[in-house]
C-alpha positions as MATLAB code, in Angstrom:
seq = 'XXXXXXXXXXXXXXXXXXXXXXXXXXXXXXXXXXXXXXXXXXXXXXXXXXXXXXXXXXXXXXXXXXXXXXXXXXXXXXXXXXXXXXXXXXXXXXXXXXXXXXXXXXXXXXXXXXXXXXXXXXXXXXXXXXXXXXXXXXXXXXXXXXXXXXXXXXXXXXXXXXXXXXXXXXXXXXXXXXXXXXXXXXXXXXXXXXXXXXXXXXXXXXXXXXXXXXXXXXXXXXXXXXXXXXXXXXXXXXXXXXXXXXXXXXXXXXXXXXXXXXXXXXXXXXXXXXXXXXXXXXXXXXXXXXXXXXXXXXXXXXXXXXXXXXXXXXXXXXXXXXXXXXXXXXXXXXXXXXXXXXXXXXXXXXXXXXXXXXXXXXXXXXXXXXXXXXXXXXXXXXXXXXXXXXXXXXXXXXXXXXXXXXXXXXXXXXXXXXXXXXXXXXXXXXXXXXXXXXXXXXXXXXXXXXXXXXXXXXXXXXXXXXXXXXXXXXXXXXXXXXXXXXXXXXXX';
ca = [
       0.000    0.000    0.000;
       2.858    2.328    0.892;
       4.597    1.562   -2.388;
       1.402    2.297   -4.354;
       1.025    5.671   -2.629;
       4.584    6.616   -3.504;
       3.980    5.722   -7.127;
       0.739    7.720   -7.171;
       2.373   10.871   -5.781;
       5.276   10.505   -8.218;
       2.871   10.377  -11.168;
       1.043   13.455   -9.887;
       4.340   15.313   -9.603;
       5.256   14.440  -13.200;
       1.833   15.590  -14.462;
       2.270   18.925  -12.671;
       5.667   19.424  -14.240;
       4.217   18.738  -17.685;
       1.374   21.213  -17.129;
       3.778   23.819  -15.836;
       5.997   23.334  -18.886;
       3.062   23.740  -21.264;
       1.852   26.820  -19.422;
       5.274   28.469  -19.518;
       5.714   27.566  -23.159;
       2.391   29.167  -24.111;
       3.138   32.265  -22.126;
       6.535   32.904  -23.861;
       5.676   31.662  -27.334;
       5.104   35.096  -28.887;
       8.481   36.443  -27.837;
      10.254   33.256  -28.844;
       8.637   33.225  -32.288;
       9.412   36.902  -32.825;
      13.073   36.373  -31.979;
      13.220   33.389  -34.295;
      11.600   35.411  -37.115;
      14.147   38.121  -36.678;
      16.966   35.601  -36.861;
      15.561   33.854  -39.930;
      14.568   37.032  -41.764;
      16.744   37.669  -44.876;
      18.575   41.031  -44.876;
      16.797   43.653  -46.957;
      18.571   44.283  -50.275;
      18.823   47.921  -51.266;
      19.855   49.388  -54.603;
      21.471   52.793  -54.503;
      19.932   55.423  -56.788;
      21.657   57.002  -59.767;
      23.495   60.286  -59.305;
      24.181   63.335  -61.491;
      20.949   62.879  -63.457;
      20.614   65.586  -66.112;
      18.250   66.170  -69.032;
      19.346   68.662  -71.683;
      17.715   69.831  -74.873;
      19.521   69.094  -78.139;
      19.419   70.884  -81.477;
      16.560   68.613  -82.572;
      12.944   69.469  -81.766;
      11.350   67.575  -78.839;
      14.552   65.731  -77.993;
      16.207   65.432  -74.583;
      19.656   64.015  -73.903;
      19.639   62.173  -70.562;
      22.922   61.557  -68.717;
      23.590   60.014  -65.307;
      26.077   58.114  -63.130;
      25.263   54.484  -62.336;
      25.501   53.438  -58.658;
      28.226   51.034  -57.533;
      25.581   48.396  -56.837;
      26.724   44.766  -57.285;
      24.901   42.873  -60.049;
      23.494   46.069  -61.533;
      21.281   45.366  -64.537;
      20.830   48.948  -65.623;
      18.560   51.943  -65.282;
      14.865   52.341  -66.055;
      14.292   55.754  -67.606;
      10.823   57.192  -67.953;
       9.245   60.449  -69.022;
       5.916   61.976  -67.989;
       4.497   65.097  -69.582;
       3.617   67.782  -67.046;
       0.921   70.466  -66.938;
      -1.950   68.224  -67.963;
      -0.123   66.361  -70.724;
      -0.819   62.669  -71.216;
       2.348   61.430  -72.884;
       4.583   59.002  -71.038;
       7.052   56.240  -71.814;
       9.922   54.241  -70.392;
      13.091   52.479  -71.464;
      15.544   50.187  -69.638;
      19.172   51.013  -70.414;
      21.725   48.373  -69.487;
      24.920   49.613  -67.872;
      27.797   48.658  -65.601;
      28.084   49.692  -61.968;
      29.793   53.025  -61.444;
      29.819   53.946  -65.137;
      28.182   56.950  -66.739;
      25.145   56.400  -68.922;
      23.339   58.356  -71.589;
      20.181   58.025  -73.631;
      18.272   60.287  -76.000;
      14.493   60.558  -75.621;
      12.662   61.633  -78.792;
       9.492   62.928  -77.157;
       6.058   62.789  -78.843;
       5.408   66.531  -78.611;
       6.739   69.758  -77.217;
       6.189   70.371  -73.518;
       7.703   70.133  -70.066;
       8.568   66.623  -68.910;
       9.473   64.888  -65.687;
      12.373   62.526  -66.317;
      12.784   59.705  -63.822;
      15.627   57.200  -63.360;
      15.486   54.010  -61.263;
      18.464   51.667  -60.885;
      17.639   47.940  -61.096;
      19.788   44.927  -60.213;
      19.692   41.454  -61.775;
      17.211   40.234  -59.136;
      14.640   42.907  -59.856;
      15.392   45.033  -56.812;
      14.783   48.704  -57.543;
      16.245   51.910  -56.174;
      14.304   54.985  -55.250;
      13.512   57.233  -58.204;
      15.572   60.285  -59.061;
      13.734   62.904  -61.108;
      14.488   66.088  -63.006;
      12.281   68.481  -64.959;
      13.285   69.526  -68.477;
      11.862   71.109  -71.608;
      13.206   70.223  -75.080;
      13.751   72.642  -77.947;
      10.488   73.462  -79.697;
      12.012   73.586  -83.178;
      14.994   71.941  -84.834;
      18.006   74.176  -85.353;
      18.600   74.525  -89.120;
      21.574   72.503  -90.321;
      24.959   74.149  -90.442;
      28.447   72.715  -90.517;
      29.204   74.605  -87.323;
      26.337   72.783  -85.614;
      27.668   69.416  -86.739;
      31.173   70.449  -85.676;
      29.742   71.236  -82.236;
      28.273   67.734  -82.055;
      31.399   65.886  -83.211;
      33.657   67.857  -80.879;
      31.208   67.325  -78.011;
      31.385   63.562  -78.597;
      35.184   63.730  -78.575;
      35.217   65.551  -75.247;
      32.390   63.663  -73.524;
      33.468   60.175  -74.574;
      37.249   60.378  -74.864;
      38.528   63.143  -72.584;
      39.714   62.574  -69.047;
      38.346   65.934  -67.953;
      40.247   65.973  -64.670;
      43.515   65.908  -66.651;
      42.511   67.490  -69.955;
      44.003   64.525  -71.831;
      42.387   61.901  -74.023;
      41.806   58.146  -73.824;
      42.188   55.817  -76.795;
      38.638   54.432  -76.369;
      35.421   55.805  -74.811;
      35.799   56.144  -71.034;
      39.110   54.261  -71.417;
      37.283   50.915  -71.642;
      40.329   49.305  -73.266;
      42.687   50.635  -70.575;
      45.310   51.243  -73.269;
      45.965   54.970  -72.952;
      49.258   55.025  -71.039;
      51.427   55.686  -74.089;
      49.072   58.001  -75.953;
      51.281   61.104  -76.251;
      51.702   62.655  -79.706;
      48.032   61.995  -80.428;
      47.172   64.324  -77.531;
      48.395   67.233  -79.641;
      45.935   66.621  -82.464;
      43.011   65.813  -80.171;
      43.561   69.100  -78.336;
      43.924   70.945  -81.651;
      40.292   70.055  -82.406;
      39.220   71.642  -79.116;
      41.364   74.710  -79.845;
      39.688   75.202  -83.235;
      36.305   74.831  -81.553;
      37.356   77.369  -78.907;
      38.389   79.921  -81.531;
      35.041   79.459  -83.269;
      32.752   79.784  -80.214;
      34.665   81.940  -77.721;
      32.709   85.113  -78.528;
      29.269   83.487  -78.691;
      29.479   80.897  -75.902;
      31.661   82.343  -73.178;
      30.722   79.664  -70.648;
      31.879   76.828  -72.903;
      34.973   78.826  -73.842;
      35.869   79.119  -70.150;
      35.474   75.359  -69.770;
      37.760   74.821  -72.756;
      40.410   77.049  -71.188;
      40.258   74.900  -68.073;
      40.972   71.854  -70.241;
      43.891   73.676  -71.891;
      45.463   74.344  -68.500;
      44.980   70.769  -67.333;
      46.413   69.356  -70.568;
      49.447   71.593  -70.089;
      49.841   70.809  -66.375;
      49.669   67.065  -67.078;
      52.212   67.421  -69.909;
      49.841   65.969  -72.506;
      50.044   62.510  -70.914;
      53.807   62.311  -71.530;
      54.929   58.885  -70.301;
      58.634   59.819  -70.377;
      59.872   61.410  -67.163;
      63.263   63.041  -66.715;
      63.992   65.007  -63.533;
      66.260   67.380  -65.461;
      63.454   68.313  -67.885;
      62.016   71.650  -66.823;
      59.109   71.439  -69.281;
      57.705   67.937  -68.736;
      57.412   67.415  -72.507;
      60.800   65.784  -73.229;
      60.401   62.466  -75.059;
      62.661   59.989  -76.858;
      60.670   60.495  -80.060;
      61.635   63.732  -81.770;
      58.523   63.905  -83.928;
      56.278   63.530  -80.874;
      57.850   66.621  -79.323;
      57.408   68.511  -82.602;
      53.658   67.800  -82.644;
      53.356   68.866  -79.003;
      55.243   72.097  -79.734;
      52.901   72.937  -82.605;
      49.891   72.550  -80.310;
      51.549   74.626  -77.582;
      52.088   77.421  -80.112;
      48.484   76.987  -81.283;
      47.311   77.419  -77.675;
      49.155   80.724  -77.378;
      47.739   81.904  -80.703;
      44.202   81.088  -79.530;
      44.338   82.301  -75.934;
      47.001   85.000  -75.919;
      48.739   83.207  -73.046;
      52.449   83.310  -73.882;
      53.518   80.522  -71.506;
      52.477   77.820  -73.970;
      54.640   79.148  -76.810;
      57.497   79.858  -74.398;
      57.422   76.211  -73.372;
      57.463   75.161  -77.029;
      60.488   77.410  -77.535;
      62.359   75.713  -74.684;
      61.480   72.214  -75.918;
      62.654   73.077  -79.433;
      65.849   74.826  -78.312;
      66.937   72.220  -75.762;
      65.531   68.902  -76.944;
      64.647   69.026  -80.655;
      67.130   70.978  -82.749;
      70.037   69.774  -80.593;
      69.438   66.269  -81.978;
      70.021   67.352  -85.590;
      73.279   66.681  -87.363;
      74.769   67.589  -90.730;
      76.378   65.268  -93.283;
      76.466   64.897  -97.053;
      72.656   64.518  -97.049;
      72.155   67.820  -95.273;
      70.933   68.817  -91.814;
      68.157   66.625  -90.469;
      66.440   65.469  -87.289;
      66.438   61.796  -86.203;
      63.170   60.016  -85.508;
      64.220   59.172  -81.941;
      67.221   58.887  -79.648;
      68.065   55.296  -80.566;
      67.538   55.299  -84.345;
      69.299   57.549  -86.836;
      66.458   57.456  -89.365;
      65.967   61.094  -90.374;
      62.547   60.625  -91.924;
      60.038   63.038  -93.428;
      57.503   62.536  -90.643;
      60.032   64.056  -88.215;
      61.680   66.734  -90.330;
      58.389   68.070  -91.730;
      56.914   69.022  -88.318;
      60.398   70.097  -87.198;
      60.539   72.507  -90.134;
      57.072   73.823  -89.287;
      57.933   74.376  -85.603;
      61.022   76.366  -86.596;
      59.002   78.487  -89.036;
      56.302   79.201  -86.433;
      58.895   80.140  -83.807;
      60.542   82.522  -86.267;
      57.211   84.214  -86.947;
      56.639   84.638  -83.223;
      60.096   85.591  -81.977;
      61.849   86.860  -85.147;
      65.060   85.031  -84.294;
      66.965   84.375  -87.511;
      68.260   81.044  -86.218;
      64.733   79.642  -86.436;
      64.380   80.682  -90.061;
      67.774   79.158  -90.818;
      66.686   75.898  -89.168;
      63.409   75.864  -91.089;
      65.172   76.312  -94.425;
      67.727   73.578  -93.651;
      65.039   71.082  -92.626;
      62.998   72.004  -95.708;
      66.001   71.274  -97.930;
      66.601   67.986  -96.142;
      63.063   66.779  -96.898;
      63.184   67.967 -100.516;
      66.569   66.344 -101.169;
      65.952   63.051  -99.365;
      62.210   62.278  -99.281;
      60.301   64.426 -101.746;
      59.188   62.996 -105.110;
      58.497   64.983 -108.264;
      54.814   63.928 -108.281;
      54.243   65.522 -104.870;
      54.772   62.543 -102.586;
      56.700   63.456  -99.456;
      57.399   59.878  -98.387;
      56.718   56.286  -99.375;
      54.011   55.221  -98.846;
      52.301   58.631  -99.011;
      50.458   59.361  -95.760;
      48.135   62.289  -95.241;
      49.756   63.619  -92.077;
      53.184   64.084  -93.668;
      51.685   65.525  -96.863;
      49.767   68.049  -94.789;
      52.571   68.957  -92.404;
      55.224   69.508  -95.057;
      52.714   71.467  -97.123;
      51.972   73.760  -94.182;
      55.691   74.230  -93.495;
      56.139   75.290  -97.128;
      53.164   77.668  -96.900;
      54.594   79.312  -93.788;
      58.000   79.695  -95.447;
      56.312   81.345  -98.423;
      54.670   83.967  -96.218;
      57.964   84.576  -94.410;
      60.147   84.871  -97.520;
      57.661   85.578 -100.350;
      59.620   83.042 -102.425;
      57.177   81.333 -104.807;
      58.979   77.977 -104.700;
      57.590   77.406 -101.233;
      53.976   78.049 -102.212;
      54.420   75.868 -105.295;
      55.548   73.009 -103.069;
      52.733   73.648 -100.581;
      50.080   73.377 -103.286;
      51.663   70.329 -104.883;
      52.065   68.171 -101.764;
      48.713   69.030 -100.149;
      46.861   68.625 -103.432;
      48.579   65.252 -103.961;
      46.607   63.810 -101.032;
      43.398   65.239 -102.513;
      43.940   63.773 -105.991;
      46.086   60.631 -105.822;
      44.372   57.251 -105.716;
      47.043   56.211 -103.241;
      45.472   58.539 -100.672;
      41.830   58.127 -101.698;
      39.053   55.565 -101.740;
      36.039   56.365 -103.885;
      37.134   59.980 -104.073;
      37.457   60.619 -100.327;
      40.409   60.201  -97.992;
      41.099   56.529  -97.409;
      41.273   54.507  -94.207;
      44.982   54.628  -93.309;
      44.720   51.995  -90.563;
      43.114   51.408  -87.191;
      46.074   51.839  -84.831;
      46.245   54.889  -82.587;
      48.946   56.267  -84.880;
      47.273   55.575  -88.223;
      43.718   56.535  -87.291;
      44.698   60.084  -86.369;
      46.697   60.888  -89.535;
      43.813   62.653  -91.297;
      43.357   65.031  -88.355;
      46.840   66.374  -89.101;
      46.191   66.857  -92.813;
      42.758   68.506  -92.588;
      43.621   71.780  -90.768;
      46.578   72.407  -93.067;
      44.504   71.678  -96.169;
      41.934   74.178  -94.851;
      44.695   76.745  -94.254;
      45.813   76.402  -97.862;
      42.230   76.549  -99.147;
      41.724   79.840  -97.270;
      45.048   81.259  -98.464;
      44.563   83.797 -101.262;
      47.852   82.655 -102.789;
      46.510   79.122 -103.374;
      44.571   80.076 -106.515;
      42.631   77.316 -108.273;
      44.133   74.657 -105.989;
      42.417   76.327 -103.047;
      39.039   76.201 -104.789;
      39.527   72.534 -105.603;
      40.437   71.802 -101.985;
      37.232   73.450 -100.742;
      35.142   71.224 -103.015;
      37.160   68.161 -102.024;
      36.895   68.802  -98.285;
      33.161   69.504  -98.445;
      32.646   66.252 -100.350;
      34.483   64.396  -97.583;
      32.393   66.160  -94.945;
      29.112   65.405  -96.689;
      30.107   61.742  -96.934;
      30.936   61.610  -93.235;
      27.718   63.418  -92.368;
      25.696   60.739  -94.151;
      27.546   58.027  -92.234;
      27.103   59.339  -88.712;
      24.512   57.579  -86.571;
      22.789   60.717  -85.297;
      20.285   58.691  -83.242;
      23.169   57.276  -81.162;
      24.287   60.749  -80.030;
      26.343   61.319  -77.903;
      27.825   57.962  -78.934;
      27.916   59.317  -82.500;
      31.292   57.979  -83.568;
      33.302   58.617  -86.725;
      34.653   55.632  -88.624;
      38.184   55.087  -89.911;
      36.836   55.521  -93.439;
      34.130   58.150  -93.753;
      32.273   56.210  -96.430;
      30.951   53.703  -93.886;
      29.071   54.081  -90.603;
      30.757   53.016  -87.384;
      29.690   49.539  -86.239;
      28.261   49.740  -82.739;
      29.606   46.268  -81.935;
      33.184   47.587  -82.083;
      34.917   49.852  -79.551;
      35.161   53.375  -80.925;
      38.539   54.972  -81.644;
      39.794   58.307  -80.346;
      41.964   58.643  -83.452;
      39.014   58.133  -85.781;
      36.866   60.554  -83.770;
      39.601   63.194  -83.785;
      39.985   62.872  -87.556;
      36.232   63.217  -88.130;
      35.835   66.101  -85.683;
      38.850   67.797  -87.270;
      37.107   67.590  -90.644;
      33.913   69.151  -89.288;
      35.787   71.924  -87.475;
      37.688   72.546  -90.701;
      34.516   72.799  -92.781;
      33.042   75.173  -90.184;
      36.076   77.401  -90.790;
      35.290   77.344  -94.510;
      31.635   78.382  -94.039;
];
């Protein structure tokens, strides 16, 4: 009986413990579940919004150019752009633009009618997560600006600056936004890219003072960063010393051009130092004459070095009236004539537009210094050779001279000097022919620009074909095309 009682009380005790456990469990269940939910809840994924959203009118009616900076969001898909007409309008639309994290983006909205629009941008990742919207208000132009070559020059130069310039340094990349990461050794090309901007500056400085001021900022940065010169010598006071003599000649010509355009003498003074200390000191005289070597390790005194060397000397003489410069220019001229020049007008073999143009301009400058007709005769012959010889042409327009960063920029050297000769009263009938020739080239390029892709409106290596969007664009090709348009604007 005693044993039964003990068992009975033990069972009662166990039942009480079970009831107590259930009661306590029910009482704390809410808090326990909430804590568990918090632990199991996935972290909320956020997508950062775009920055620097802008909407600007273009020269085309009812068109807005949208630009922005993508966020540095991992797995970014792109940006959803939308427009909504304000003030009672009913028009709206949207477009998803793919883009990489951290990169700039652009898109052109051709709007259905004139009015004020709210432009909205939402960043989206690959999982469909969306950022908060960023909005701006903009109104497009009501009418299209009538076509002019100056307008097209504005567009081509804008593309060059927006897509290829490192604005913080004033120098240029070989591909848009430096996507190829191959711009370290782009030096002599910097001269011709900046020349395009200088010509644009001279054209707009009195009508667009704000843009002109921006250009002058780029000039200073280009100069301060020594035009991306990859050669560094602590004894070089200028920062422009380079092993390649011709590269320094091109840089000097642009430095002089900067002084001519801005009135700031420091650029030309720097060119003077570079020429005096690092260029002409490399020349030597033998039975072939006095000539400049291509670089410090090769004794090849070629036309593509002595032609710009001759032109630098002539320009320095005109600026500083030091007879030594004129003497140098004449000696280098004679060297090219006696060692490279051909009776048909070729300056070198094979004939390349940049050497034809540079030697022609050197001859033209010597004519205006000396008034000796032999120089103008040579100028007309060598520049006109490139405009008439099948070796320089394809279907009547300047040919594709190659896709390298050297070759693609050749035409940008020829064009300004051909324009100079065309505008020179002493050029006679050759000048008239050059105007027709250059305008034909420009019209061909105009027809082969993808205007709907603006500001990714790239020039091709050969102006008779449109740039293929599947290929990375070329700074050299863009410089050559923009140089042509700036040149034609000078002819208008």
